[in-house]
Amino acid sequence: MPMELRPLGKTGLKITPIGLGCWQFSQGRGFIGKVWSTLDAATIDAVVKAALDGGVNWFDTAESYGYGKSEAALAGALTRLGKKPGDVIVATKWFPLLRPASSIITTLPDRLGFLDPFSIDLLQIHAPGSLSSVEKQAMALAKLLKEKKVRAVGVSNFSAVGMRKFHKVLTGEGFMLASNQVRYSLIQRKIETNGILDTARELGITIIAYSPLAQGVLTGRFHDDPTLALKVSFGRRMMSGITRAGLKKTEPLVRYLQETGRKYSAAGVAASATQVALNWLVNFNGDTVVAIPGASKAKQATEAAHCLDFTLRPEEIKEIEALSRK
Ligand SMILES: NC(=O)c1ccc[n+]([C@@H]2O[C@H](COP(=O)([O-])OP(=O)(O)OC[C@H]3O[C@@H](n4cnc5c(N)ncnc54)[C@H](OP(=O)(O)O)[C@@H]3O)[C@@H](O)[C@H]2O)c1
C-alpha cells in the first residue's frame, strides 16, 4: 500500500511518514559513527533500494555520520539505483559543537561535495552547542534560503524555547522553521510533556522522530534473545536501555506489540512489533510526527516502509498507550 505524503512543516515539500535514517552508513568513522557496525556498499545499496521500493521518498543523513561517509554512501547508492537530483528529498545536518554560525555557510560546499549530485532539501542544525547565538545560526540559515542553496531548514535536539527563537528569526526574514528532529518512540515520550510537541503543533513545525525503534528495543529482538544485547556497542546499550533492567521494564509493551503484530499477520496482513511501534508513532499525533528508522539490512528497511499497511484498532491503541506510559 503506498504511503500518503505529508507536509514538511509549511515548506511546501511533501514527505512520506517514514523516511530512512542513514546514521548506519557512517562506516565506523568518528566517535559518533562508531555506534554502528560498518556496512559495505552492496548492503547500503540494498537498504536504500528496499526503502525506495517500499515508497520512502526521503533520507536523513548528517555531517557527523562519519564526516561525510554517510552522505557520500547515500548519494552513491541513490545514483547507482538510477535516482537523479529532485527524485528524492535529502536532509542533512551541520554539526555545531565549538563552531561559529559562519561555519554553516563555509562548510556547505563540503556537504554538497559529499552529496554530489544531490542538493540539500532540508539543512538541520544537529544540536545546540554552537559558539554563536541561536539568532546568528538562524540568520545563517536564512541566508542559505535566500540564496536558494537549500530548500528548507530545521533544527534537531532543540527545546521548545529554541524552536520559538529559530522560528521568530526565520519568519522575520520571510521563511519558516520546517522541523525539529528529536528522540521520540513508545518508550521515550518526553516531547509530549516538555512543550516540544505542543510548540510544533502551534507553529506548524514537523517533528522528525529519531531512534523511533529505541535502536532496536521495540523490535523485540533483545527480549527474544538477551544475548544479542552484548553484541551491540556500549553507547547504544546505554542510550536505549538495552540492559537487563531496561529490557525487563519494556518487556510488557514489547510482548504486546509482538502479539498485536501476530494478530494482523494471522488475518493476512504481515505485521511485526517493529511495524506496530512505527504505525503508532506516525499516527498518534496526526500529521505532526514523521519517523526515520535506521536499517542495516534491506529487510529492516522493507519492514519499516510497510508499517502503514494496516490500521490499528482503538482498543489496541489504548492498550499500547497504557503499557507505554508504564
Ligand atoms: N538528530 C540526532 O541527534 C539523531 C540521533 C539519533 C538518530 N538520528 C537519526 O535517526 C535515525 C534512526 O535512529 P537510530 O538509528 O538511532 O535508531 P532506530 O531507528 O530506533 O534503530 C535502528 C536500528 O534498529 C534495528 N532494527 C531496525 N529495524 C529492525 C527490524 N525490523 N528488526 C530488527 N531490528 C531492526 C537495527 O539494528 P542493527 O543495525 O543492529 O540490526 C537498526 O540499525 C538514524 O539513522 C539517524 O538518521 C538522529
Short mmCIF file of C-alpha atoms and ligand atoms in Angstrom, two decimals:
data_model
loop_
_atom_site.label_atom_id
_atom_site.label_comp_id
_atom_site.label_asym_id
_atom_site.label_seq_id
_atom_site.Cartn_x
_atom_site.Cartn_y
_atom_site.Cartn_z
CA MET A 1 0.00 0.00 0.00
CA PRO A 2 1.63 3.36 -0.98
CA MET A 3 2.28 5.76 1.89
CA GLU A 4 0.37 9.06 1.77
CA LEU A 5 2.57 12.14 1.63
CA ARG A 6 2.62 14.66 4.46
CA PRO A 7 3.71 18.30 4.53
CA LEU A 8 7.19 19.06 5.85
CA GLY A 9 6.26 21.97 8.10
CA LYS A 10 4.94 24.82 5.95
CA THR A 11 7.68 24.47 3.34
CA GLY A 12 5.54 23.04 0.55
CA LEU A 13 7.73 19.91 0.49
CA LYS A 14 5.87 16.60 0.83
CA ILE A 15 7.39 13.63 2.57
CA THR A 16 6.38 10.08 3.41
CA PRO A 17 5.57 9.46 7.10
CA ILE A 18 8.57 7.10 7.10
CA GLY A 19 11.98 8.26 5.87
CA LEU A 20 15.26 6.35 6.07
CA GLY A 21 17.77 7.27 8.81
CA CYS A 22 21.33 7.00 7.44
CA TRP A 23 23.46 7.14 10.59
CA GLN A 24 24.04 3.42 9.95
CA PHE A 25 26.04 4.38 6.81
CA SER A 26 28.84 6.07 8.83
CA GLN A 27 31.20 3.18 8.13
CA GLY A 28 32.68 3.23 11.61
CA ARG A 29 34.28 6.64 11.13
CA GLY A 30 34.46 9.08 14.04
CA PHE A 31 33.16 8.85 17.58
CA ILE A 32 29.51 9.12 16.54
CA GLY A 33 29.95 6.80 13.56
CA LYS A 34 31.33 4.01 15.76
CA VAL A 35 27.94 3.37 17.36
CA TRP A 36 27.04 1.16 14.38
CA SER A 37 28.97 -1.61 12.69
CA THR A 38 30.46 -0.93 9.26
CA LEU A 39 28.26 -1.68 6.23
CA ASP A 40 29.68 -2.41 2.79
CA ALA A 41 28.50 -0.58 -0.34
CA ALA A 42 26.40 -3.53 -1.56
CA THR A 43 24.50 -3.64 1.75
CA ILE A 44 23.95 0.12 1.73
CA ASP A 45 22.65 -0.09 -1.86
CA ALA A 46 20.28 -2.88 -0.83
CA VAL A 47 18.99 -0.91 2.18
CA VAL A 48 18.40 2.23 0.08
CA LYS A 49 16.74 0.16 -2.66
CA ALA A 50 14.43 -1.53 -0.14
CA ALA A 51 13.40 1.87 1.23
CA LEU A 52 12.74 3.24 -2.27
CA ASP A 53 10.85 0.09 -3.31
CA GLY A 54 8.73 0.48 -0.17
CA GLY A 55 7.78 4.03 -1.26
CA VAL A 56 10.06 6.03 1.06
CA ASN A 57 10.78 9.41 -0.57
CA TRP A 58 13.31 10.95 1.82
CA PHE A 59 16.58 10.26 3.57
CA ASP A 60 18.18 11.74 6.66
CA THR A 61 21.95 11.94 6.98
CA ALA A 62 24.47 14.25 8.72
CA GLU A 63 27.96 15.64 8.57
CA SER A 64 28.82 13.85 11.82
CA TYR A 65 27.78 10.44 10.48
CA GLY A 66 31.34 9.53 9.51
CA TYR A 67 32.37 13.07 8.48
CA GLY A 68 30.75 12.77 5.08
CA LYS A 69 30.87 8.96 4.79
CA SER A 70 27.13 8.57 5.26
CA GLU A 71 26.29 11.46 2.92
CA ALA A 72 28.57 10.04 0.21
CA ALA A 73 27.29 6.49 0.72
CA LEU A 74 23.70 7.67 0.38
CA ALA A 75 24.41 9.73 -2.74
CA GLY A 76 26.36 6.82 -4.27
CA ALA A 77 23.56 4.34 -3.59
CA LEU A 78 20.87 6.67 -4.97
CA THR A 79 22.94 7.28 -8.11
CA ARG A 80 23.59 3.57 -8.70
CA LEU A 81 19.85 2.99 -8.28
CA GLY A 82 19.15 5.45 -11.08
CA LYS A 83 17.88 8.33 -8.93
CA LYS A 84 18.55 11.87 -10.08
CA PRO A 85 18.54 15.16 -8.13
CA GLY A 86 14.93 16.06 -7.42
CA ASP A 87 13.70 12.44 -7.42
CA VAL A 88 14.01 12.16 -3.64
CA ILE A 89 14.27 14.51 -0.69
CA VAL A 90 17.62 14.69 1.08
CA ALA A 91 18.04 16.00 4.62
CA THR A 92 21.42 16.53 6.23
CA LYS A 93 22.79 18.30 9.30
CA TRP A 94 25.53 20.75 10.23
CA PHE A 95 27.50 19.79 13.36
CA PRO A 96 27.65 22.82 15.69
CA LEU A 97 29.99 21.81 18.51
CA LEU A 98 32.63 24.53 19.16
CA ARG A 99 31.88 26.15 15.81
CA PRO A 100 30.51 29.59 14.97
CA ALA A 101 27.42 30.10 12.81
CA SER A 102 29.61 31.23 9.91
CA SER A 103 30.70 27.59 9.53
CA ILE A 104 27.13 26.67 8.48
CA ILE A 105 27.90 28.62 5.31
CA THR A 106 31.58 27.79 4.88
CA THR A 107 31.02 24.01 5.27
CA LEU A 108 28.09 23.90 2.82
CA PRO A 109 30.35 23.14 -0.18
CA ASP A 110 31.66 20.09 1.72
CA ARG A 111 28.12 18.85 2.34
CA LEU A 112 27.26 19.33 -1.34
CA GLY A 113 30.52 17.67 -2.38
CA PHE A 114 29.75 14.53 -0.38
CA LEU A 115 26.11 14.50 -1.55
CA ASP A 116 27.02 15.15 -5.20
CA PRO A 117 24.99 15.22 -7.46
CA PHE A 118 22.14 15.68 -4.98
CA SER A 119 21.30 19.02 -3.43
CA ILE A 120 20.15 19.68 0.12
CA ASP A 121 16.41 19.85 0.60
CA LEU A 122 16.50 20.17 4.37
CA LEU A 123 19.54 21.50 6.25
CA GLN A 124 19.31 21.00 10.01
CA ILE A 125 21.35 22.30 12.95
CA HIS A 126 22.26 18.97 14.58
CA ALA A 127 22.04 20.17 18.19
CA PRO A 128 22.60 23.12 20.48
CA GLY A 129 26.29 23.75 21.27
CA SER A 130 27.43 26.26 18.65
CA LEU A 131 29.73 29.10 19.74
CA SER A 132 27.20 31.50 18.18
CA SER A 133 23.75 32.52 19.38
CA VAL A 134 20.58 30.93 18.03
CA GLU A 135 19.88 34.23 16.28
CA LYS A 136 23.17 34.11 14.36
CA GLN A 137 22.60 30.46 13.41
CA ALA A 138 19.08 31.27 12.22
CA MET A 139 20.40 34.22 10.17
CA ALA A 140 22.98 31.93 8.50
CA LEU A 141 20.18 29.50 7.61
CA ALA A 142 18.07 32.39 6.27
CA LYS A 143 20.98 33.47 4.06
CA LEU A 144 21.19 30.00 2.52
CA LEU A 145 17.41 30.02 1.92
CA LYS A 146 17.60 33.47 0.34
CA GLU A 147 20.37 32.33 -1.98
CA LYS A 148 18.36 29.14 -2.75
CA LYS A 149 21.28 26.97 -1.65
CA VAL A 150 18.93 24.80 0.44
CA ARG A 151 15.16 24.37 0.14
CA ALA A 152 14.22 24.21 3.82
CA VAL A 153 15.84 24.46 7.23
CA GLY A 154 15.29 22.72 10.53
CA VAL A 155 16.84 22.02 13.90
CA SER A 156 17.49 18.91 15.95
CA ASN A 157 17.58 18.31 19.70
CA PHE A 158 16.33 21.85 20.38
CA SER A 159 13.91 22.69 23.21
CA ALA A 160 10.55 24.40 22.75
CA VAL A 161 12.23 27.72 23.62
CA GLY A 162 14.93 27.11 21.00
CA MET A 163 12.31 26.26 18.37
CA ARG A 164 10.50 29.53 19.08
CA LYS A 165 13.73 31.55 18.79
CA PHE A 166 14.59 29.99 15.42
CA HIS A 167 11.01 30.42 14.25
CA LYS A 168 10.99 34.12 15.20
CA VAL A 169 14.20 34.97 13.35
CA LEU A 170 13.27 32.93 10.28
CA THR A 171 9.74 34.33 9.99
CA GLY A 172 11.25 37.82 10.36
CA GLU A 173 13.30 37.03 7.25
CA GLY A 174 10.25 35.66 5.39
CA PHE A 175 10.98 31.94 5.96
CA MET A 176 9.80 29.08 8.18
CA LEU A 177 11.40 26.59 10.54
CA ALA A 178 10.46 23.28 8.91
CA SER A 179 11.26 20.74 11.60
CA ASN A 180 12.77 19.72 14.89
CA GLN A 181 14.39 16.25 14.85
CA VAL A 182 14.16 14.72 18.31
CA ARG A 183 14.25 11.36 20.08
CA TYR A 184 10.70 10.02 20.17
CA SER A 185 9.39 6.49 20.49
CA LEU A 186 6.94 4.47 22.52
CA ILE A 187 9.46 4.32 25.35
CA GLN A 188 10.89 7.84 25.03
CA ARG A 189 7.96 10.24 25.12
CA LYS A 190 9.42 13.35 26.80
CA ILE A 191 8.47 15.64 23.91
CA GLU A 192 4.81 15.13 24.79
CA THR A 193 5.27 16.89 28.13
CA ASN A 194 8.21 19.29 27.72
CA GLY A 195 6.48 21.63 25.28
CA ILE A 196 8.22 20.45 22.09
CA LEU A 197 5.21 18.69 20.60
CA ASP A 198 2.79 21.48 21.59
CA THR A 199 5.09 24.10 20.06
CA ALA A 200 5.41 22.08 16.86
CA ARG A 201 1.61 21.84 16.57
CA GLU A 202 1.12 25.54 17.30
CA LEU A 203 3.75 26.76 14.82
CA GLY A 204 3.20 24.13 12.10
CA ILE A 205 6.64 22.56 12.55
CA THR A 206 7.16 18.88 11.73
CA ILE A 207 8.60 16.62 14.40
CA ILE A 208 11.08 14.16 12.92
CA ALA A 209 11.27 11.24 15.35
CA TYR A 210 14.74 9.74 15.62
CA SER A 211 15.54 6.39 17.25
CA PRO A 212 11.84 5.52 16.69
CA LEU A 213 12.54 1.86 17.47
CA ALA A 214 14.67 2.75 20.50
CA GLN A 215 17.61 1.42 18.49
CA GLY A 216 16.05 -2.00 18.12
CA VAL A 217 14.41 -2.44 21.56
CA LEU A 218 10.89 -2.11 20.14
CA THR A 219 11.54 -4.79 17.52
CA GLY A 220 11.55 -7.40 20.31
CA ARG A 221 14.85 -8.94 19.22
CA PHE A 222 16.66 -8.21 22.50
CA HIS A 223 13.73 -9.53 24.52
CA ASP A 224 13.64 -12.70 22.45
CA ASP A 225 17.40 -13.21 22.74
CA PRO A 226 19.00 -11.11 25.51
CA THR A 227 22.49 -12.33 24.48
CA LEU A 228 22.18 -10.02 21.44
CA ALA A 229 22.50 -7.06 23.81
CA LEU A 230 26.17 -7.89 24.25
CA LYS A 231 26.75 -7.70 20.51
CA VAL A 232 25.85 -4.02 20.15
CA SER A 233 28.06 -1.05 21.05
CA PHE A 234 28.24 0.18 24.65
CA GLY A 235 26.97 3.62 23.56
CA ARG A 236 23.88 2.10 22.01
CA ARG A 237 23.20 -0.10 25.07
CA MET A 238 23.33 2.92 27.35
CA MET A 239 21.38 5.27 25.03
CA SER A 240 18.46 2.93 24.56
CA GLY A 241 18.18 0.81 27.69
CA ILE A 242 19.47 -2.39 26.11
CA THR A 243 20.36 -3.66 29.58
CA ARG A 244 18.85 -6.38 31.75
CA ALA A 245 16.90 -3.82 33.83
CA GLY A 246 15.86 -1.80 30.78
CA LEU A 247 14.62 -4.85 28.89
CA LYS A 248 12.65 -6.07 31.91
CA LYS A 249 10.90 -2.71 32.11
CA THR A 250 9.99 -2.65 28.42
CA GLU A 251 9.00 -6.34 28.17
CA PRO A 252 5.20 -6.00 28.72
CA LEU A 253 4.96 -3.35 25.99
CA VAL A 254 7.16 -5.24 23.54
CA ARG A 255 5.29 -8.51 24.10
CA TYR A 256 2.01 -6.70 23.38
CA LEU A 257 3.47 -5.17 20.19
CA GLN A 258 4.52 -8.68 19.09
CA GLU A 259 1.11 -10.14 19.95
CA THR A 260 -0.67 -7.36 18.02
CA GLY A 261 1.57 -7.95 15.01
CA ARG A 262 0.80 -11.68 15.12
CA LYS A 263 -2.97 -10.95 15.13
CA TYR A 264 -2.70 -8.89 11.92
CA SER A 265 -0.43 -11.49 10.34
CA ALA A 266 -2.94 -14.24 11.16
CA ALA A 267 -5.62 -12.12 9.44
CA GLY A 268 -3.47 -11.92 6.29
CA VAL A 269 -1.54 -8.61 6.66
CA ALA A 270 2.04 -9.39 7.65
CA ALA A 271 2.84 -7.23 10.68
CA SER A 272 5.59 -7.22 13.29
CA ALA A 273 6.27 -5.49 16.61
CA THR A 274 8.50 -3.08 14.65
CA GLN A 275 5.66 -2.12 12.34
CA VAL A 276 3.12 -1.75 15.14
CA ALA A 277 5.53 0.57 17.01
CA LEU A 278 6.17 2.73 13.92
CA ASN A 279 2.50 2.75 12.91
CA TRP A 280 1.56 4.07 16.36
CA LEU A 281 4.34 6.69 16.30
CA VAL A 282 3.46 8.33 13.00
CA ASN A 283 -0.31 8.23 13.58
CA PHE A 284 -0.70 9.12 17.24
CA ASN A 285 -0.17 12.86 16.63
CA GLY A 286 -1.89 13.29 13.27
CA ASP A 287 0.45 14.64 10.60
CA THR A 288 2.85 16.35 13.04
CA VAL A 289 5.22 13.42 13.55
CA VAL A 290 7.20 11.53 10.90
CA ALA A 291 9.87 8.95 11.68
CA ILE A 292 13.28 7.97 10.32
CA PRO A 293 14.03 4.41 11.39
CA GLY A 294 17.56 3.30 10.61
CA ALA A 295 18.34 -0.02 8.96
CA SER A 296 21.45 -2.13 8.45
CA LYS A 297 19.68 -4.78 6.40
CA ALA A 298 17.34 -4.48 3.42
CA LYS A 299 14.59 -6.44 5.15
CA GLN A 300 14.56 -3.94 8.04
CA ALA A 301 14.02 -1.05 5.60
CA THR A 302 11.26 -3.01 3.86
CA GLU A 303 9.53 -3.71 7.14
CA ALA A 304 9.64 -0.05 8.15
CA ALA A 305 8.31 1.13 4.79
CA HIS A 306 5.31 -1.19 5.14
CA CYS A 307 4.36 -0.18 8.68
CA LEU A 308 1.22 1.56 7.47
CA ASP A 309 -0.24 -1.42 5.61
CA PHE A 310 -2.73 -1.91 8.49
CA THR A 311 -4.81 0.33 10.75
CA LEU A 312 -4.54 -0.15 14.50
CA ARG A 313 -7.88 -0.61 16.28
CA PRO A 314 -8.85 1.92 19.00
CA GLU A 315 -8.63 -0.76 21.72
CA GLU A 316 -5.10 -1.66 20.57
CA ILE A 317 -4.03 1.99 20.61
CA LYS A 318 -5.45 2.27 24.13
CA GLU A 319 -3.55 -0.78 25.36
CA ILE A 320 -0.29 0.32 23.67
CA GLU A 321 -0.79 3.71 25.31
CA ALA A 322 -1.31 2.21 28.77
CA LEU A 323 1.69 -0.14 28.55
CA SER A 324 3.90 2.60 27.09
CA ARG A 325 3.05 5.05 29.89
CA LYS A 326 4.17 2.48 32.46
N1 LIG B 1 19.45 14.11 15.31
C1 LIG B 1 20.01 13.29 16.16
O1 LIG B 1 20.64 13.67 17.14
C2 LIG B 1 19.84 11.82 15.90
C3 LIG B 1 20.17 10.88 16.90
C4 LIG B 1 19.97 9.53 16.62
C5 LIG B 1 19.49 9.14 15.37
N2 LIG B 1 19.22 10.06 14.40
C6 LIG B 1 18.67 9.68 13.09
O2 LIG B 1 17.60 8.77 13.29
C7 LIG B 1 17.84 7.56 12.57
C8 LIG B 1 17.22 6.40 13.33
O3 LIG B 1 17.62 6.36 14.69
P1 LIG B 1 18.55 5.19 15.28
O4 LIG B 1 19.31 4.58 14.19
O5 LIG B 1 19.25 5.77 16.46
O6 LIG B 1 17.51 4.15 15.92
P2 LIG B 1 16.31 3.24 15.39
O7 LIG B 1 15.88 3.66 14.07
O8 LIG B 1 15.35 3.22 16.51
O9 LIG B 1 17.02 1.81 15.32
C9 LIG B 1 17.68 1.37 14.18
C10 LIG B 1 18.27 0.01 14.44
O10 LIG B 1 17.26 -0.88 14.91
C11 LIG B 1 17.45 -2.17 14.36
N3 LIG B 1 16.29 -2.51 13.52
C12 LIG B 1 15.64 -1.70 12.64
N4 LIG B 1 14.63 -2.38 12.05
C13 LIG B 1 14.65 -3.62 12.56
C14 LIG B 1 13.86 -4.77 12.35
N5 LIG B 1 12.84 -4.75 11.50
N6 LIG B 1 14.14 -5.89 13.06
C15 LIG B 1 15.18 -5.92 13.94
N7 LIG B 1 15.97 -4.86 14.18
C16 LIG B 1 15.71 -3.72 13.49
C17 LIG B 1 18.72 -2.13 13.51
O11 LIG B 1 19.80 -2.53 14.36
P3 LIG B 1 21.04 -3.38 13.74
O12 LIG B 1 21.71 -2.43 12.80
O13 LIG B 1 21.86 -3.72 14.95
O14 LIG B 1 20.44 -4.57 13.05
C18 LIG B 1 18.79 -0.66 13.16
O15 LIG B 1 20.11 -0.26 12.85
C19 LIG B 1 19.37 7.49 12.41
O16 LIG B 1 19.76 6.67 11.32
C20 LIG B 1 19.68 8.95 12.20
O17 LIG B 1 19.43 9.31 10.83
C21 LIG B 1 19.37 11.38 14.67
#
